[in-house]
Tab-separated table of C-alpha atoms and ligand atoms in Angstrom:
chain	number	residue	atom	x	y	z
A	1	MET	CA	180.502	73.429	-1.938
A	2	ARG	CA	182.976	71.538	-4.069
A	3	GLN	CA	184.297	68.431	-2.227
A	4	LYS	CA	187.938	68.928	-1.089
A	5	ARG	CA	190.418	66.683	-2.914
A	6	ILE	CA	193.724	65.434	-1.613
A	7	MET	CA	196.319	63.082	-3.072
A	8	THR	CA	198.432	61.093	-0.531
A	9	ILE	CA	201.787	59.757	-1.569
A	10	GLN	CA	203.044	56.946	0.526
A	11	ASP	CA	203.557	53.085	0.645
A	12	LEU	CA	200.759	50.461	0.818
A	13	SER	CA	201.661	48.125	3.649
A	14	CYS	CA	198.964	45.408	3.102
A	15	PHE	CA	198.969	44.361	6.816
A	16	GLY	CA	199.704	46.483	9.799
A	17	LYS	CA	197.614	49.548	9.830
A	18	CYS	CA	199.867	52.451	8.721
A	19	SER	CA	200.508	54.643	5.683
A	20	LEU	CA	197.909	54.355	2.977
A	21	THR	CA	195.713	51.817	4.874
A	22	VAL	CA	195.051	54.481	7.520
A	23	ALA	CA	195.402	57.736	5.561
A	24	HIS	CA	192.786	56.793	2.965
A	25	PRO	CA	190.033	55.701	5.299
A	26	ILE	CA	190.591	58.408	7.814
A	27	MET	CA	190.560	61.306	5.215
A	28	SER	CA	187.530	59.660	3.400
A	29	ALA	CA	185.607	59.544	6.733
A	30	MET	CA	186.396	63.248	7.102
A	31	GLY	CA	184.658	63.850	3.793
A	32	LEU	CA	187.608	64.402	1.494
A	33	GLU	CA	188.012	62.875	-1.912
A	34	VAL	CA	191.267	60.874	-1.414
A	35	CYS	CA	193.482	59.909	-4.321
A	36	PRO	CA	196.180	57.388	-3.128
A	37	ILE	CA	199.490	57.111	-4.846
A	38	PRO	CA	201.165	53.982	-3.688
A	39	THR	CA	204.906	54.313	-3.783
A	40	ALA	CA	205.523	50.620	-3.001
A	41	ILE	CA	203.567	47.540	-1.912
A	42	LEU	CA	204.816	45.692	1.137
A	43	SER	CA	203.204	42.578	2.730
A	44	THR	CA	203.583	44.287	6.162
A	45	HIS	CA	205.191	47.435	7.560
A	46	THR	CA	208.833	47.029	8.559
A	47	ALA	CA	208.548	47.747	12.246
A	48	GLY	CA	208.360	44.472	14.136
A	49	PHE	CA	207.742	42.034	11.301
A	50	LYS	CA	210.582	40.158	9.465
A	51	ASP	CA	210.930	38.999	5.746
A	52	TRP	CA	208.317	41.353	4.407
A	53	THR	CA	207.894	41.632	0.620
A	54	PHE	CA	208.634	45.001	-1.077
A	55	ARG	CA	207.702	45.920	-4.612
A	56	ASP	CA	208.880	49.301	-5.661
A	57	LEU	CA	206.198	51.203	-7.722
A	58	SER	CA	208.050	54.532	-7.976
A	59	ALA	CA	208.512	54.185	-11.725
A	60	ASP	CA	204.688	54.896	-12.044
A	61	LEU	CA	204.880	58.190	-10.119
A	62	PRO	CA	205.899	60.437	-13.018
A	63	LEU	CA	203.337	58.555	-15.328
A	64	ILE	CA	200.451	59.189	-12.929
A	65	ALA	CA	201.377	62.915	-12.592
A	66	ALA	CA	201.604	63.323	-16.287
A	67	HIS	CA	198.233	61.634	-16.885
A	68	TRP	CA	196.495	63.657	-14.193
A	69	LYS	CA	197.918	66.831	-15.619
A	70	SER	CA	196.664	65.827	-19.101
A	71	GLN	CA	193.226	65.462	-17.627
A	72	GLY	CA	193.376	68.915	-16.030
A	73	LEU	CA	192.914	67.430	-12.529
A	74	VAL	CA	193.578	69.971	-9.599
A	75	PHE	CA	194.092	69.221	-5.888
A	76	ASP	CA	193.421	71.143	-2.666
A	77	GLY	CA	196.175	69.057	-0.892
A	78	ILE	CA	199.047	66.641	-1.177
A	79	SER	CA	200.066	64.665	1.951
A	80	THR	CA	203.183	62.485	1.997
A	81	GLY	CA	204.417	59.836	4.417
A	82	TYR	CA	206.870	56.957	4.309
A	83	LEU	CA	208.648	57.198	0.924
A	84	GLY	CA	211.570	54.645	1.087
A	85	SER	CA	214.215	56.037	-1.226
A	86	LYS	CA	216.082	59.180	-2.116
A	87	GLU	CA	214.821	58.886	-5.764
A	88	MET	CA	211.271	58.990	-4.484
A	89	ILE	CA	211.980	62.274	-2.646
A	90	GLY	CA	212.882	63.833	-6.030
A	91	MET	CA	209.651	62.498	-7.602
A	92	VAL	CA	207.542	63.934	-4.757
A	93	SER	CA	209.331	67.270	-5.248
A	94	ASP	CA	208.283	67.008	-9.046
A	95	TYR	CA	204.675	66.602	-7.878
A	96	PHE	CA	205.008	69.627	-5.591
A	97	ARG	CA	206.018	71.693	-8.721
A	98	ALA	CA	203.353	70.025	-10.981
A	99	PHE	CA	200.493	70.863	-8.553
A	100	PRO	CA	201.298	74.333	-7.312
A	101	GLU	CA	197.715	74.909	-6.176
A	102	ALA	CA	197.823	72.173	-3.601
A	103	THR	CA	198.650	72.758	0.212
A	104	LYS	CA	201.518	70.404	0.816
A	105	ILE	CA	201.727	68.432	4.139
A	106	VAL	CA	204.906	66.418	4.696
A	107	ASP	CA	205.428	63.837	7.455
A	108	PRO	CA	209.096	62.969	7.331
A	109	VAL	CA	208.676	59.429	8.483
A	110	PHE	CA	212.284	58.299	8.760
A	111	ALA	CA	213.187	57.967	12.497
A	112	ASP	CA	211.823	57.699	16.047
A	113	ASN	CA	213.148	57.349	19.590
A	114	GLY	CA	216.432	58.821	18.755
A	115	LYS	CA	217.104	56.392	15.839
A	116	LEU	CA	216.820	56.224	12.032
A	117	TYR	CA	214.474	53.549	10.706
A	118	PRO	CA	216.492	50.569	9.255
A	119	ALA	CA	216.050	51.634	5.544
A	120	PHE	CA	217.386	55.242	5.998
A	121	ASP	CA	220.622	57.169	6.604
A	122	GLN	CA	221.717	60.790	7.155
A	123	GLU	CA	221.645	61.521	3.502
A	124	TYR	CA	217.919	60.434	3.342
A	125	ALA	CA	217.177	62.737	6.312
A	126	ALA	CA	218.853	65.587	4.444
A	127	GLY	CA	216.704	64.873	1.423
A	128	ILE	CA	213.600	64.930	3.463
A	129	ALA	CA	214.712	68.269	5.045
A	130	GLY	CA	214.849	69.626	1.515
A	131	LEU	CA	211.388	68.373	0.802
A	132	CYS	CA	210.108	69.934	4.059
A	133	GLY	CA	211.419	73.161	2.743
A	134	GLN	CA	208.948	72.920	-0.182
A	135	ALA	CA	206.018	72.114	2.078
A	136	ASP	CA	203.322	74.286	3.666
A	137	VAL	CA	203.022	72.183	6.890
A	138	ILE	CA	205.523	69.595	8.221
A	139	VAL	CA	204.829	67.038	10.928
A	140	PRO	CA	208.119	65.630	12.387
A	141	ASN	CA	208.492	63.887	15.652
A	142	LEU	CA	211.203	65.122	17.938
A	143	THR	CA	213.737	62.593	16.565
A	144	GLU	CA	213.124	63.602	12.938
A	145	ALA	CA	213.274	67.286	13.923
A	146	ALA	CA	216.684	66.742	15.487
A	147	PHE	CA	218.111	64.820	12.418
A	148	MET	CA	216.818	67.373	9.938
A	149	LEU	CA	218.348	70.278	11.961
A	150	GLY	CA	221.592	68.429	12.636
A	151	GLU	CA	221.083	68.895	16.340
A	152	GLU	CA	221.280	66.516	19.334
A	153	TYR	CA	218.095	64.579	20.074
A	154	VAL	CA	216.727	65.606	23.424
A	155	PRO	CA	214.357	62.897	24.550
A	156	ALA	CA	212.957	64.538	27.783
A	157	GLY	CA	213.449	67.239	30.340
A	158	TYR	CA	213.063	70.072	27.805
A	159	ASP	CA	210.980	73.186	28.280
A	160	GLU	CA	208.717	75.244	26.087
A	161	GLU	CA	211.664	77.483	25.034
A	162	HIS	CA	213.489	74.575	23.595
A	163	ILE	CA	210.397	73.295	21.631
A	164	HIS	CA	209.614	76.837	20.300
A	165	GLY	CA	213.162	77.272	19.259
A	166	LEU	CA	213.052	73.899	17.385
A	167	LEU	CA	209.863	74.920	15.605
A	168	ARG	CA	211.382	78.261	14.563
A	169	ARG	CA	214.436	76.479	13.124
A	170	LEU	CA	212.250	73.847	11.344
A	171	THR	CA	210.245	76.607	9.601
A	172	ALA	CA	213.557	78.207	8.489
A	173	LEU	CA	213.874	75.090	6.301
A	174	GLY	CA	211.235	76.959	4.180
A	175	CYS	CA	207.808	75.786	5.254
A	176	ARG	CA	205.135	78.070	6.706
A	177	THR	CA	204.050	75.791	9.680
A	178	ALA	CA	205.909	73.194	11.667
A	179	VAL	CA	204.123	70.811	14.024
A	180	VAL	CA	206.102	68.658	16.356
A	181	THR	CA	204.463	65.582	17.911
A	182	GLY	CA	205.187	63.607	21.049
A	183	VAL	CA	205.917	66.665	23.179
A	184	VAL	CA	205.878	66.048	26.974
A	185	TYR	CA	206.577	69.062	29.229
A	186	ASP	CA	204.718	67.474	32.288
A	187	PRO	CA	205.026	63.689	32.485
A	188	ALA	CA	201.325	63.339	32.850
A	189	ARG	CA	200.543	65.090	29.523
A	190	GLN	CA	201.508	64.436	25.854
A	191	GLY	CA	200.645	66.445	22.790
A	192	ALA	CA	201.649	68.483	19.704
A	193	VAL	CA	202.924	72.024	19.351
A	194	ALA	CA	202.858	74.063	16.172
A	195	TYR	CA	204.391	77.408	14.956
A	196	ASP	CA	203.143	79.521	12.150
A	197	ALA	CA	206.103	81.423	10.782
A	198	VAL	CA	203.973	83.990	8.895
A	199	THR	CA	201.883	85.116	11.956
A	200	GLY	CA	204.445	84.224	14.553
A	201	GLU	CA	201.853	82.296	16.556
A	202	TYR	CA	202.300	79.081	18.460
A	203	PHE	CA	199.576	76.471	19.171
A	204	GLN	CA	199.475	73.495	21.417
A	205	TYR	CA	197.135	70.803	22.478
A	206	PHE	CA	197.768	68.137	25.107
A	207	ARG	CA	195.980	64.945	26.465
A	208	GLU	CA	196.833	62.365	29.110
A	209	ASN	CA	200.188	60.791	28.461
A	210	ILE	CA	199.645	57.021	27.901
A	211	ASP	CA	202.609	54.854	28.573
A	212	VAL	CA	202.337	52.562	25.677
A	213	SER	CA	203.653	52.456	22.107
A	214	PHE	CA	201.713	51.324	19.032
A	215	HIS	CA	203.043	51.439	15.586
A	216	GLY	CA	201.354	53.745	12.998
A	217	THR	CA	200.093	56.397	15.523
A	218	GLY	CA	202.155	58.953	13.669
A	219	ASP	CA	200.469	58.211	10.409
A	220	VAL	CA	197.023	58.312	12.164
A	221	PHE	CA	197.904	61.724	13.611
A	222	THR	CA	199.139	63.216	10.246
A	223	SER	CA	196.059	61.814	8.454
A	224	ALA	CA	193.686	63.530	10.757
A	225	LEU	CA	195.726	66.806	10.816
A	226	ALA	CA	196.047	66.831	7.026
A	227	GLY	CA	192.364	66.218	6.619
A	228	ALA	CA	191.461	69.008	8.973
A	229	VAL	CA	193.900	71.539	7.443
A	230	ILE	CA	192.518	70.788	3.949
A	231	LEU	CA	188.904	71.161	5.296
A	232	GLY	CA	189.904	74.733	6.209
A	233	LYS	CA	190.137	74.280	10.007
A	234	THR	CA	192.558	76.602	11.898
A	235	MET	CA	195.782	75.084	13.090
A	236	GLN	CA	194.445	75.141	16.727
A	237	GLN	CA	191.368	73.151	15.577
A	238	ALA	CA	193.504	70.803	13.457
A	239	LEU	CA	195.863	70.036	16.368
A	240	THR	CA	192.888	69.362	18.628
A	241	VAL	CA	191.182	67.042	16.177
A	242	ALA	CA	194.384	65.104	15.511
A	243	VAL	CA	195.544	64.763	19.055
A	244	ASP	CA	192.063	63.737	20.263
A	245	TYR	CA	191.575	61.200	17.539
A	246	THR	CA	195.048	59.691	18.032
A	247	VAL	CA	194.562	59.311	21.894
A	248	ASP	CA	191.145	57.868	21.303
A	249	CYS	CA	192.537	55.267	18.931
A	250	ILE	CA	195.267	54.292	21.513
A	251	LEU	CA	192.620	54.033	24.264
A	252	ALA	CA	190.446	51.909	22.060
A	253	THR	CA	193.390	49.556	21.379
A	254	MET	CA	194.748	49.365	24.885
A	255	PRO	CA	192.682	46.328	26.135
A	256	ASP	CA	194.190	44.334	23.302
A	257	VAL	CA	197.807	45.699	23.475
A	258	ARG	CA	199.554	42.266	23.355
A	259	ASP	CA	197.926	41.029	20.140
A	260	HIS	CA	197.445	44.440	18.471
A	261	TRP	CA	200.953	45.955	18.838
A	262	TYR	CA	201.250	46.490	15.070
A	263	GLY	CA	198.777	49.296	14.805
A	264	VAL	CA	195.757	51.012	16.429
A	265	LYS	CA	192.023	50.212	16.012
A	266	PHE	CA	191.334	53.420	14.152
A	267	GLU	CA	188.208	52.203	12.699
A	268	ALA	CA	186.325	52.066	15.981
A	269	CYS	CA	186.989	55.744	16.548
A	270	LEU	CA	185.973	57.206	13.139
A	271	PRO	CA	182.537	58.234	14.459
A	272	GLN	CA	184.244	60.338	17.178
A	273	LEU	CA	186.524	61.895	14.591
A	274	ILE	CA	183.668	62.882	12.326
A	275	ARG	CA	181.732	64.369	15.318
A	276	SER	CA	184.854	66.438	16.218
A	277	LEU	CA	184.875	68.267	12.805
B	1	PXL	O1	204.228	54.219	9.990
B	1	PXL	C1	205.352	54.599	9.250
B	1	PXL	C2	205.790	53.481	8.284
B	1	PXL	C3	205.047	53.440	6.967
B	1	PXL	N1	205.345	52.468	6.120
B	1	PXL	C4	206.285	51.529	6.378
B	1	PXL	C5	206.954	51.546	7.560
B	1	PXL	C6	206.687	52.555	8.577
B	1	PXL	C7	207.581	52.657	9.754
B	1	PXL	O2	208.364	51.785	10.091
B	1	PXL	O3	207.833	50.537	7.851
B	1	PXL	C8	206.567	50.463	5.314
């Protein structure tokens, strides 16, 4: 069988285990051919470090697409993460049109815990909501979902009806499937819930709720989910693979939580990820 091929468009934070430095190795380990498109190079990610360097590489995005098209390259998937500017959202939208054959997976990556990340505003959130409308699968957390829908963020104490309603409104942006992460119905369990607007089915998968926060776990989750979707797994299988892998990475990093706050030790858990496919 032909190897599945995915391009992943996000920044390269040289230190900090997020975006391309997790997406590329995770999806390669899953057996996909991964073609990274770095939107910018940063010395570190922006969550918890100071004075990071940032070199915008977005001018190369249209050139890379034009060259790939001239070579007749085709892709099974496109996954996107942290983009960094409104201009880049437009460029990614051009990629979506240029590669219509690809399944598009968009992780909004602009907010968490009720707040926008420092670089972003409401207009950026609206731009990402537009990009989500052109995707097949979107992977917001509850904060990003609320911003994109112009609704109040409900941090806790919600029920299944609330999450299912949120998912239905997210797919009304234009995508087929919405997945929300960080869902806690019972304080002892945390997981992800998905809705397929074509079949009307809901999917969910939960593991133990671990009371700790590491940076980059959203990127780890979306990488595993995107890899599983492009490999042809069902949404239920993809949720299971991605939640299990993310929780395993957190558990593997817990003994070192003080020194390793900037990201999870995803490398140690790659064998488990491969076995779960
Ligand atoms: O993990 C998301 C992410 C990716 N890239 C950069 C970031 C962040 C979150 O803060 O700063 C540069």
